[in-house]
């Protein structure tokens, strides 16, 4: 019979190790510094800077999910990833549709 303290927190294997947290932290710092240096030194055009910032933000999102939120670990990892992908598809559809509507359905004066 299981005691009152048996639950999801008893299995410490589902949580990240110190090594994975340090790797995630280092990647987060690097992914923050790269666009900062590019902006501060005017290394790219405005469009290039925007693309770099957006790309680094997406990578930062992935690092946060996999190293700190442990999205790929646990017994429901497959469902977590599928739900995340579905949510991203819905998000991209709404954003792309909104941009399309705002761009091509403007009232001309």
mmCIF file of C-alpha atoms in Angstrom:
data_model
loop_
_atom_site.group_PDB
_atom_site.id
_atom_site.type_symbol
_atom_site.label_atom_id
_atom_site.label_comp_id
_atom_site.label_asym_id
_atom_site.label_seq_id
_atom_site.Cartn_x
_atom_site.Cartn_y
_atom_site.Cartn_z
ATOM 1 C CA UNK A 1 0.000 0.000 0.000
ATOM 2 C CA UNK A 2 1.293 3.448 -0.890
ATOM 3 C CA UNK A 3 1.808 6.121 1.713
ATOM 4 C CA UNK A 4 0.387 9.638 1.717
ATOM 5 C CA UNK A 5 3.514 11.124 0.135
ATOM 6 C CA UNK A 6 3.500 9.067 -3.058
ATOM 7 C CA UNK A 7 2.909 11.191 -6.089
ATOM 8 C CA UNK A 8 4.519 12.787 -9.057
ATOM 9 C CA UNK A 9 7.115 14.631 -6.968
ATOM 10 C CA UNK A 10 8.530 11.435 -5.509
ATOM 11 C CA UNK A 11 10.025 10.445 -8.862
ATOM 12 C CA UNK A 12 13.010 12.796 -9.125
ATOM 13 C CA UNK A 13 14.110 11.295 -12.439
ATOM 14 C CA UNK A 14 11.467 13.365 -14.262
ATOM 15 C CA UNK A 15 13.224 16.569 -13.239
ATOM 16 C CA UNK A 16 16.332 17.919 -14.913
ATOM 17 C CA UNK A 17 19.845 17.442 -13.650
ATOM 18 C CA UNK A 18 22.165 20.251 -12.642
ATOM 19 C CA UNK A 19 24.057 19.704 -15.897
ATOM 20 C CA UNK A 20 20.921 20.207 -18.022
ATOM 21 C CA UNK A 21 20.002 23.352 -16.067
ATOM 22 C CA UNK A 22 23.481 24.800 -16.578
ATOM 23 C CA UNK A 23 23.391 23.982 -20.309
ATOM 24 C CA UNK A 24 19.935 25.549 -20.607
ATOM 25 C CA UNK A 25 21.044 28.646 -18.696
ATOM 26 C CA UNK A 26 24.173 29.032 -20.843
ATOM 27 C CA UNK A 27 22.147 28.657 -24.047
ATOM 28 C CA UNK A 28 19.636 31.217 -22.783
ATOM 29 C CA UNK A 29 22.404 33.708 -22.065
ATOM 30 C CA UNK A 30 24.018 33.133 -25.479
ATOM 31 C CA UNK A 31 20.681 33.440 -27.289
ATOM 32 C CA UNK A 32 20.098 36.742 -25.496
ATOM 33 C CA UNK A 33 23.567 38.188 -26.082
ATOM 34 C CA UNK A 34 23.689 37.480 -29.838
ATOM 35 C CA UNK A 35 20.825 39.814 -30.832
ATOM 36 C CA UNK A 36 21.892 42.359 -28.205
ATOM 37 C CA UNK A 37 25.376 42.618 -29.747
ATOM 38 C CA UNK A 38 23.901 42.797 -33.257
ATOM 39 C CA UNK A 39 21.577 45.655 -32.267
ATOM 40 C CA UNK A 40 24.111 47.603 -30.199
ATOM 41 C CA UNK A 41 26.760 47.489 -32.960
ATOM 42 C CA UNK A 42 24.341 48.040 -35.888
ATOM 43 C CA UNK A 43 25.667 44.893 -37.574
ATOM 44 C CA UNK A 44 22.595 44.197 -39.720
ATOM 45 C CA UNK A 45 19.933 46.080 -41.613
ATOM 46 C CA UNK A 46 16.587 46.704 -39.925
ATOM 47 C CA UNK A 47 15.052 43.680 -41.618
ATOM 48 C CA UNK A 48 18.052 41.491 -40.812
ATOM 49 C CA UNK A 49 17.984 42.616 -37.190
ATOM 50 C CA UNK A 50 14.281 41.855 -36.920
ATOM 51 C CA UNK A 51 14.748 38.406 -38.459
ATOM 52 C CA UNK A 52 17.678 37.696 -36.108
ATOM 53 C CA UNK A 53 15.698 38.769 -33.036
ATOM 54 C CA UNK A 54 12.684 36.662 -34.042
ATOM 55 C CA UNK A 55 14.852 33.623 -34.810
ATOM 56 C CA UNK A 56 16.678 33.907 -31.474
ATOM 57 C CA UNK A 57 13.334 34.307 -29.698
ATOM 58 C CA UNK A 58 12.053 31.071 -31.233
ATOM 59 C CA UNK A 59 15.244 29.269 -30.229
ATOM 60 C CA UNK A 60 14.968 30.749 -26.730
ATOM 61 C CA UNK A 61 11.377 29.447 -26.563
ATOM 62 C CA UNK A 62 12.595 25.945 -27.435
ATOM 63 C CA UNK A 63 15.414 26.076 -24.871
ATOM 64 C CA UNK A 64 12.994 27.184 -22.165
ATOM 65 C CA UNK A 65 10.529 24.414 -22.997
ATOM 66 C CA UNK A 66 12.983 21.562 -23.202
ATOM 67 C CA UNK A 67 15.557 22.472 -20.560
ATOM 68 C CA UNK A 68 13.391 24.140 -17.906
ATOM 69 C CA UNK A 69 9.772 23.108 -18.528
ATOM 70 C CA UNK A 70 10.732 19.458 -19.275
ATOM 71 C CA UNK A 71 8.184 19.204 -22.059
ATOM 72 C CA UNK A 72 9.760 16.033 -23.470
ATOM 73 C CA UNK A 73 9.999 14.207 -20.143
ATOM 74 C CA UNK A 74 7.445 12.302 -18.137
ATOM 75 C CA UNK A 75 4.689 9.883 -18.975
ATOM 76 C CA UNK A 76 2.677 12.392 -21.040
ATOM 77 C CA UNK A 77 5.602 13.739 -23.061
ATOM 78 C CA UNK A 78 4.181 12.756 -26.431
ATOM 79 C CA UNK A 79 0.832 14.395 -25.687
ATOM 80 C CA UNK A 80 2.541 17.515 -24.337
ATOM 81 C CA UNK A 81 4.544 17.934 -27.536
ATOM 82 C CA UNK A 82 1.503 17.252 -29.733
ATOM 83 C CA UNK A 83 -0.575 19.797 -27.786
ATOM 84 C CA UNK A 84 2.242 22.330 -28.082
ATOM 85 C CA UNK A 85 2.522 21.816 -31.841
ATOM 86 C CA UNK A 86 -1.259 22.092 -32.235
ATOM 87 C CA UNK A 87 -1.277 25.313 -30.230
ATOM 88 C CA UNK A 88 1.534 26.732 -32.355
ATOM 89 C CA UNK A 89 -0.330 25.847 -35.567
ATOM 90 C CA UNK A 90 -3.445 27.630 -34.275
ATOM 91 C CA UNK A 91 -1.349 30.625 -33.192
ATOM 92 C CA UNK A 92 0.436 30.879 -36.544
ATOM 93 C CA UNK A 93 -2.860 30.538 -38.415
ATOM 94 C CA UNK A 94 -4.421 33.382 -36.442
ATOM 95 C CA UNK A 95 -1.374 35.645 -36.765
ATOM 96 C CA UNK A 96 -0.862 34.932 -40.480
ATOM 97 C CA UNK A 97 -4.579 35.382 -41.183
ATOM 98 C CA UNK A 98 -4.657 38.673 -39.281
ATOM 99 C CA UNK A 99 -1.612 39.977 -41.151
ATOM 100 C CA UNK A 100 -3.135 38.886 -44.456
ATOM 101 C CA UNK A 101 -6.433 40.621 -43.677
ATOM 102 C CA UNK A 102 -4.704 43.821 -42.549
ATOM 103 C CA UNK A 103 -2.432 43.869 -45.600
ATOM 104 C CA UNK A 104 -4.788 43.019 -48.450
ATOM 105 C CA UNK A 105 -8.114 44.375 -47.238
ATOM 106 C CA UNK A 106 -7.158 47.953 -46.582
ATOM 107 C CA UNK A 107 -9.575 50.625 -47.608
ATOM 108 C CA UNK A 108 -7.928 52.908 -50.124
ATOM 109 C CA UNK A 109 -8.480 56.642 -49.863
#
